[in-house]
Tab-separated table of C-alpha atoms in Angstrom:
chain	number	residue	atom	x	y	z
A	1	MET	CA	-41.205	-82.285	-40.725
A	2	ALA	CA	-39.198	-80.822	-37.850
A	3	ALA	CA	-37.433	-78.322	-39.889
A	4	ASN	CA	-40.487	-77.560	-41.968
A	5	GLN	CA	-42.141	-76.739	-38.420
A	6	ASP	CA	-38.246	-74.020	-37.544
A	7	LYS	CA	-38.904	-72.113	-41.016
A	8	ASP	CA	-42.457	-71.818	-40.477
A	9	GLY	CA	-41.707	-70.673	-36.662
A	10	ALA	CA	-38.842	-68.485	-38.165
A	11	ASN	CA	-41.186	-66.628	-41.030
A	12	GLN	CA	-43.459	-65.974	-38.055
A	13	ASP	CA	-40.819	-64.345	-35.782
A	14	HIS	CA	-39.319	-62.054	-38.809
A	15	ALA	CA	-43.221	-61.617	-39.956
A	16	HIS	CA	-43.592	-60.488	-36.276
A	17	HIS	CA	-40.223	-58.205	-36.110
A	18	ARG	CA	-41.069	-56.502	-39.420
A	19	VAL	CA	-45.473	-55.665	-38.393
A	20	ILE	CA	-44.253	-53.833	-35.353
A	21	PRO	CA	-42.397	-50.906	-36.754
A	22	ASN	CA	-44.591	-50.463	-39.163
A	23	VAL	CA	-47.420	-50.228	-36.914
A	24	LEU	CA	-44.850	-47.992	-33.976
A	25	GLY	CA	-44.339	-45.892	-37.895
A	26	THR	CA	-47.918	-45.926	-39.111
A	27	VAL	CA	-48.708	-44.542	-35.175
A	28	GLU	CA	-46.254	-42.166	-35.554
A	29	GLN	CA	-47.272	-41.172	-38.731
A	30	SER	CA	-50.892	-39.598	-37.337
A	31	VAL	CA	-49.785	-38.018	-34.023
A	32	VAL	CA	-47.123	-36.218	-36.787
A	33	GLN	CA	-50.327	-35.244	-38.869
A	34	ARG	CA	-52.111	-34.079	-36.514
A	35	ILE	CA	-49.958	-31.871	-35.124
A	36	GLU	CA	-48.865	-30.994	-38.806
A	37	ASP	CA	-52.035	-29.998	-39.268
A	38	PHE	CA	-53.457	-26.726	-38.629
A	39	ASN	CA	-57.738	-27.378	-39.522
A	40	ASP	CA	-57.870	-30.342	-37.414
A	41	PRO	CA	-59.732	-29.107	-34.561
A	42	ARG	CA	-57.829	-31.004	-32.276
A	43	GLN	CA	-55.082	-28.349	-32.482
A	44	GLU	CA	-56.820	-25.555	-30.052
A	45	TRP	CA	-54.094	-26.332	-27.900
A	46	ARG	CA	-51.848	-23.989	-29.994
A	47	ARG	CA	-54.210	-21.077	-30.293
A	48	LEU	CA	-54.518	-21.805	-26.269
A	49	PHE	CA	-50.289	-21.627	-26.118
A	50	SER	CA	-50.192	-18.822	-28.078
A	51	GLU	CA	-52.578	-17.049	-26.362
A	52	LEU	CA	-50.486	-17.619	-22.929
A	53	TYR	CA	-47.438	-16.947	-24.512
A	54	GLY	CA	-48.617	-13.674	-26.092
A	55	THR	CA	-50.184	-12.199	-23.263
A	56	PHE	CA	-46.888	-12.756	-20.929
A	57	LEU	CA	-44.568	-11.014	-23.049
A	58	LEU	CA	-46.827	-8.656	-23.837
A	59	VAL	CA	-47.090	-8.493	-19.980
A	60	VAL	CA	-42.743	-8.011	-19.440
A	61	VAL	CA	-42.535	-5.588	-20.989
A	62	ALA	CA	-45.776	-3.711	-20.065
A	63	ALA	CA	-45.531	-4.393	-15.698
A	64	GLY	CA	-41.739	-3.813	-16.336
A	65	GLY	CA	-41.426	-0.701	-17.463
A	66	GLY	CA	-42.195	0.656	-13.769
A	67	MET	CA	-40.440	-2.231	-12.617
A	68	MET	CA	-37.950	-1.296	-13.406
A	69	GLY	CA	-38.212	2.444	-13.311
A	70	GLN	CA	-38.611	1.178	-9.468
A	71	ALA	CA	-35.384	-1.120	-9.777
A	72	PHE	CA	-33.010	2.074	-11.675
A	73	PRO	CA	-34.992	5.074	-10.654
A	74	GLY	CA	-34.934	7.287	-13.893
A	75	VAL	CA	-33.064	5.029	-16.552
A	76	ILE	CA	-37.494	4.672	-17.741
A	77	SER	CA	-39.220	7.358	-18.995
A	78	ARG	CA	-42.701	7.896	-18.528
A	79	THR	CA	-43.150	8.403	-22.500
A	80	ALA	CA	-40.766	4.422	-22.733
A	81	ALA	CA	-42.846	2.903	-20.875
A	82	VAL	CA	-46.565	3.298	-22.297
A	83	VAL	CA	-45.257	3.127	-25.489
A	84	ALA	CA	-43.036	0.091	-25.329
A	85	PRO	CA	-46.248	-2.828	-24.952
A	86	GLY	CA	-47.347	-0.232	-28.125
A	87	LEU	CA	-45.058	-1.917	-29.842
A	88	MET	CA	-44.537	-5.493	-28.706
A	89	VAL	CA	-48.488	-5.544	-29.043
A	90	MET	CA	-47.179	-5.374	-32.918
A	91	GLY	CA	-44.788	-7.377	-32.848
A	92	ILE	CA	-46.839	-10.390	-31.198
A	93	ILE	CA	-49.524	-9.807	-33.718
A	94	LEU	CA	-47.315	-9.689	-36.377
A	95	PHE	CA	-45.471	-12.601	-35.622
A	96	MET	CA	-48.288	-14.904	-33.998
A	97	GLY	CA	-51.569	-13.243	-34.732
A	98	LYS	CA	-52.691	-15.949	-37.568
A	99	ILE	CA	-52.556	-18.279	-34.929
A	100	SER	CA	-55.103	-16.892	-32.312
A	101	GLY	CA	-56.160	-13.825	-33.443
A	102	ALA	CA	-53.584	-12.619	-31.021
A	103	HIS	CA	-56.631	-11.458	-28.796
A	104	LEU	CA	-54.249	-10.644	-25.380
A	105	ASN	CA	-56.601	-9.498	-23.665
A	106	PRO	CA	-60.377	-10.865	-22.343
A	107	ALA	CA	-62.117	-7.872	-23.323
A	108	VAL	CA	-60.862	-8.274	-26.994
A	109	SER	CA	-62.020	-11.799	-26.816
A	110	ILE	CA	-65.715	-11.246	-24.897
A	111	ALA	CA	-66.303	-8.290	-27.635
A	112	PHE	CA	-65.019	-11.097	-30.971
A	113	ALA	CA	-67.918	-13.465	-29.540
A	114	LEU	CA	-69.894	-9.970	-28.647
A	115	ARG	CA	-69.491	-9.452	-32.247
A	116	GLY	CA	-70.364	-13.171	-33.204
A	117	ASP	CA	-66.518	-13.561	-34.785
A	118	PHE	CA	-65.580	-15.800	-32.016
A	119	PRO	CA	-66.712	-19.135	-30.925
A	120	TRP	CA	-68.319	-18.816	-27.031
A	121	ARG	CA	-66.942	-21.998	-26.341
A	122	ARG	CA	-63.761	-20.740	-26.684
A	123	VAL	CA	-63.705	-17.902	-24.333
A	124	PRO	CA	-63.142	-19.621	-21.168
A	125	GLY	CA	-59.779	-21.160	-22.466
A	126	TYR	CA	-58.617	-18.313	-23.919
A	127	ILE	CA	-59.335	-16.084	-20.838
A	128	VAL	CA	-57.582	-19.091	-18.586
A	129	VAL	CA	-54.543	-19.438	-20.214
A	130	GLN	CA	-54.091	-14.782	-20.853
A	131	LEU	CA	-54.655	-14.854	-16.850
A	132	ILE	CA	-51.802	-17.468	-16.691
A	133	GLY	CA	-49.119	-15.938	-19.327
A	134	ALA	CA	-49.731	-12.344	-16.991
A	135	THR	CA	-49.312	-14.150	-13.785
A	136	LEU	CA	-45.856	-15.977	-14.891
A	137	ALA	CA	-44.424	-12.624	-16.643
A	138	CYS	CA	-45.016	-11.845	-12.916
A	139	LEU	CA	-43.635	-13.534	-11.160
A	140	LEU	CA	-40.632	-13.406	-13.373
A	141	LEU	CA	-40.127	-10.273	-13.632
A	142	GLN	CA	-40.293	-10.076	-9.367
A	143	GLY	CA	-37.793	-12.959	-9.637
A	144	VAL	CA	-35.043	-11.257	-11.753
A	145	ILE	CA	-35.565	-7.335	-10.739
A	146	GLY	CA	-35.833	-8.195	-7.082
A	147	VAL	CA	-40.036	-4.888	-6.303
A	148	SER	CA	-42.988	-5.854	-6.192
A	149	ALA	CA	-44.629	-6.466	-8.853
A	150	THR	CA	-47.318	-4.038	-7.788
A	151	TYR	CA	-45.013	-1.316	-9.000
A	152	GLY	CA	-45.640	-2.672	-12.419
A	153	SER	CA	-49.426	-3.055	-12.102
A	154	ASN	CA	-52.459	-0.602	-12.669
A	155	TYR	CA	-54.101	1.535	-9.321
A	156	PRO	CA	-56.176	5.269	-9.443
A	157	ALA	CA	-54.105	7.863	-9.102
A	158	ALA	CA	-53.772	9.786	-6.264
A	159	GLY	CA	-56.830	12.316	-5.639
A	160	TYR	CA	-58.802	10.566	-8.547
A	161	THR	CA	-60.666	8.172	-6.844
A	162	ALA	CA	-61.770	4.741	-8.783
A	163	GLY	CA	-65.314	5.106	-10.536
A	164	ALA	CA	-62.538	8.142	-12.535
A	165	ALA	CA	-61.011	5.213	-13.258
A	166	PHE	CA	-63.407	3.111	-13.960
A	167	LEU	CA	-64.386	5.791	-16.963
A	168	MET	CA	-60.943	6.412	-18.098
A	169	GLU	CA	-60.074	2.711	-18.070
A	170	ALA	CA	-63.908	2.383	-20.257
A	171	LEU	CA	-63.264	5.209	-22.671
A	172	LEU	CA	-59.687	4.067	-23.801
A	173	THR	CA	-60.630	0.361	-23.832
A	174	MET	CA	-63.795	1.103	-26.074
A	175	VAL	CA	-61.681	3.105	-29.053
A	176	LEU	CA	-59.311	-0.007	-28.563
A	177	VAL	CA	-61.318	-2.598	-29.422
A	178	SER	CA	-62.802	-0.256	-31.774
A	179	VAL	CA	-60.018	0.161	-33.679
A	180	ILE	CA	-59.080	-3.022	-33.490
A	181	LEU	CA	-62.592	-4.659	-34.963
A	182	GLY	CA	-62.759	-2.737	-37.331
A	183	THR	CA	-59.569	-3.315	-39.202
A	184	ALA	CA	-60.502	-7.517	-39.263
A	185	SER	CA	-63.691	-5.911	-40.738
A	186	GLY	CA	-65.104	-6.919	-44.308
A	187	ALA	CA	-63.512	-3.733	-46.555
A	188	GLN	CA	-61.552	-1.935	-43.524
A	189	ASN	CA	-60.061	-5.633	-43.315
A	190	VAL	CA	-55.832	-4.945	-43.388
A	191	GLY	CA	-54.660	-7.975	-42.864
A	192	LEU	CA	-51.665	-7.889	-40.538
A	193	PHE	CA	-50.696	-4.662	-41.206
A	194	GLY	CA	-54.102	-4.470	-38.602
A	195	ALA	CA	-51.276	-4.442	-35.494
A	196	PHE	CA	-49.544	-0.465	-36.690
A	197	GLY	CA	-53.040	0.259	-36.147
A	198	VAL	CA	-54.017	-1.428	-32.354
A	199	GLY	CA	-49.727	-1.049	-31.840
A	200	ALA	CA	-49.835	2.992	-32.076
A	201	TYR	CA	-52.623	2.730	-30.462
A	202	ILE	CA	-51.965	1.249	-27.390
A	203	ALA	CA	-48.969	4.103	-27.393
A	204	LEU	CA	-50.803	6.694	-27.762
A	205	ALA	CA	-53.496	5.830	-25.481
A	206	GLY	CA	-50.772	5.326	-23.305
A	207	LEU	CA	-49.458	8.736	-23.736
A	208	TRP	CA	-52.775	10.467	-22.372
A	209	GLY	CA	-54.012	8.089	-20.036
A	210	SER	CA	-51.753	6.974	-18.086
A	211	PRO	CA	-51.793	8.624	-15.242
A	212	ILE	CA	-55.041	8.745	-14.144
A	213	SER	CA	-56.057	5.152	-14.289
A	214	GLY	CA	-52.143	3.920	-15.696
A	215	THR	CA	-53.800	2.808	-18.977
A	216	SER	CA	-54.487	-1.237	-19.195
A	217	MET	CA	-56.781	-2.071	-21.096
A	218	ASN	CA	-56.541	-5.323	-20.327
A	219	PRO	CA	-58.137	-7.045	-17.169
A	220	ALA	CA	-55.293	-10.408	-17.505
A	221	ARG	CA	-52.452	-7.446	-17.778
A	222	THR	CA	-53.720	-6.260	-14.290
A	223	PHE	CA	-54.474	-9.093	-12.667
A	224	GLY	CA	-50.926	-10.785	-13.257
A	225	PRO	CA	-49.108	-8.274	-11.306
A	226	ASP	CA	-52.208	-7.852	-8.317
A	227	LEU	CA	-51.752	-11.336	-8.244
A	228	ALA	CA	-47.899	-11.826	-8.070
A	229	SER	CA	-48.114	-9.305	-5.239
A	230	GLY	CA	-51.193	-10.268	-3.614
A	231	ASN	CA	-52.460	-6.964	-4.152
A	232	PHE	CA	-55.530	-6.460	-4.969
A	233	SER	CA	-56.696	-2.637	-4.504
A	234	ASP	CA	-59.336	-1.884	-7.132
A	235	TYR	CA	-58.841	-4.089	-8.569
A	236	TRP	CA	-62.383	-4.116	-10.052
A	237	VAL	CA	-61.928	-0.600	-12.525
A	238	TYR	CA	-59.509	-2.779	-14.662
A	239	VAL	CA	-62.266	-5.237	-14.660
A	240	ALA	CA	-65.261	-3.929	-15.292
A	241	GLY	CA	-63.226	-0.692	-17.129
A	242	PRO	CA	-62.639	-2.791	-20.260
A	243	LEU	CA	-65.858	-4.860	-20.219
A	244	VAL	CA	-67.907	-1.879	-20.598
A	245	GLY	CA	-65.676	-0.607	-22.538
A	246	ALA	CA	-65.242	-3.690	-24.955
A	247	ALA	CA	-69.392	-3.939	-25.259
A	248	ALA	CA	-69.556	0.331	-26.088
A	249	ALA	CA	-67.306	-0.972	-29.142
A	250	VAL	CA	-69.388	-3.677	-29.998
A	251	GLY	CA	-72.114	-1.535	-30.180
A	252	ILE	CA	-70.633	0.631	-32.423
A	253	ALA	CA	-69.458	-1.817	-34.571
A	254	PHE	CA	-72.798	-2.478	-35.258
A	255	ILE	CA	-73.531	0.661	-36.074
A	256	LEU	CA	-71.007	1.422	-38.869
A	257	ARG	CA	-70.741	-1.875	-39.848
A	258	GLY	CA	-74.122	-3.757	-39.081
A	259	ALA	CA	-74.002	-7.441	-37.260
A	260	GLY	CA	-70.766	-9.614	-36.979
A	261	GLY	CA	-67.041	-8.410	-39.230
A	262	GLY	CA	-67.832	-11.109	-41.783
A	263	ARG	CA	-65.399	-13.736	-43.179
A	264	SER	CA	-62.451	-11.041	-42.889
A	265	GLY	CA	-63.565	-10.173	-38.441
A	266	SER	CA	-63.374	-14.356	-38.083
A	267	GLY	CA	-60.180	-14.815	-39.717
A	268	ALA	CA	-58.587	-11.884	-38.266
A	269	ALA	CA	-60.215	-13.319	-34.390
A	270	GLN	CA	-59.841	-16.812	-34.510
A	271	GLY	CA	-56.176	-17.741	-36.444
A	272	ALA	CA	-55.303	-19.616	-39.333
A	273	LEU	CA	-56.541	-22.832	-37.692
A	274	PHE	CA	-59.977	-24.343	-38.276
A	275	THR	CA	-61.565	-21.071	-39.236
A	276	GLU	CA	-65.537	-21.429	-37.951
A	277	ALA	CA	-66.114	-18.150	-40.653
A	278	ALA	CA	-69.416	-15.790	-39.939
A	279	GLU	CA	-72.028	-15.309	-42.707
A	280	GLU	CA	-70.020	-12.946	-44.945
A	281	GLU	CA	-70.421	-9.604	-44.601
A	282	LYS	CA	-74.282	-7.634	-46.662
A	283	PRO	CA	-73.633	-5.193	-48.628
């Protein structure tokens, strides 16, 4: 009798030891599957990390040009400083645009939402991580280069009013967002090749528009160096200008193509993770 009880106890212990690995294996498989399931709406953290990382890289280049120019006078020309962000944006869209849509800019996130291609509930999260990414970039640059992030920010040029800079930022951003919405809509959707159009425009805008306003076109791009340096002089220009320009671009897109960018517009705005597709455009 005692022998049978000992045998039963041994069997139960053996079964218990088999159950534990099975349970742990099931939990591990569930976690791994959730991480790999790009259609799971709980994967929003991937989008947010993508936006933080992308904005970080953009601002490292955009603010870094001015800061490196201050640290090494005569080494970096204005042409190089304004073309570099366009090239960086091109690369970012190509390597991670399918994850989050590669907005990298609060004005772009709001424009996509106004257009109906991006859920409004995701906008606050995108904007917060864009601001964080820009700030981290400038804190890193200050620590490495050893000059104030003020040299990497945007301010109205001497002799020009904040109002003039505001109008320039609104104009430049209106065209930028028009390019973004246009290359992500219906028959004009060119997929990842839209990166070349967007990157080229950013470089072009910098070449002719930077002397007056610095060609920010992006509230996050200017917020980062301003926060890192503690200098928010005329920052309203670089919030109001891009937002007004983005809203105007959405209105122009409506005139040109009607409401919404269709399924292709939704895919471009949201990336490939749990895309909530808008209705197809009507011919």
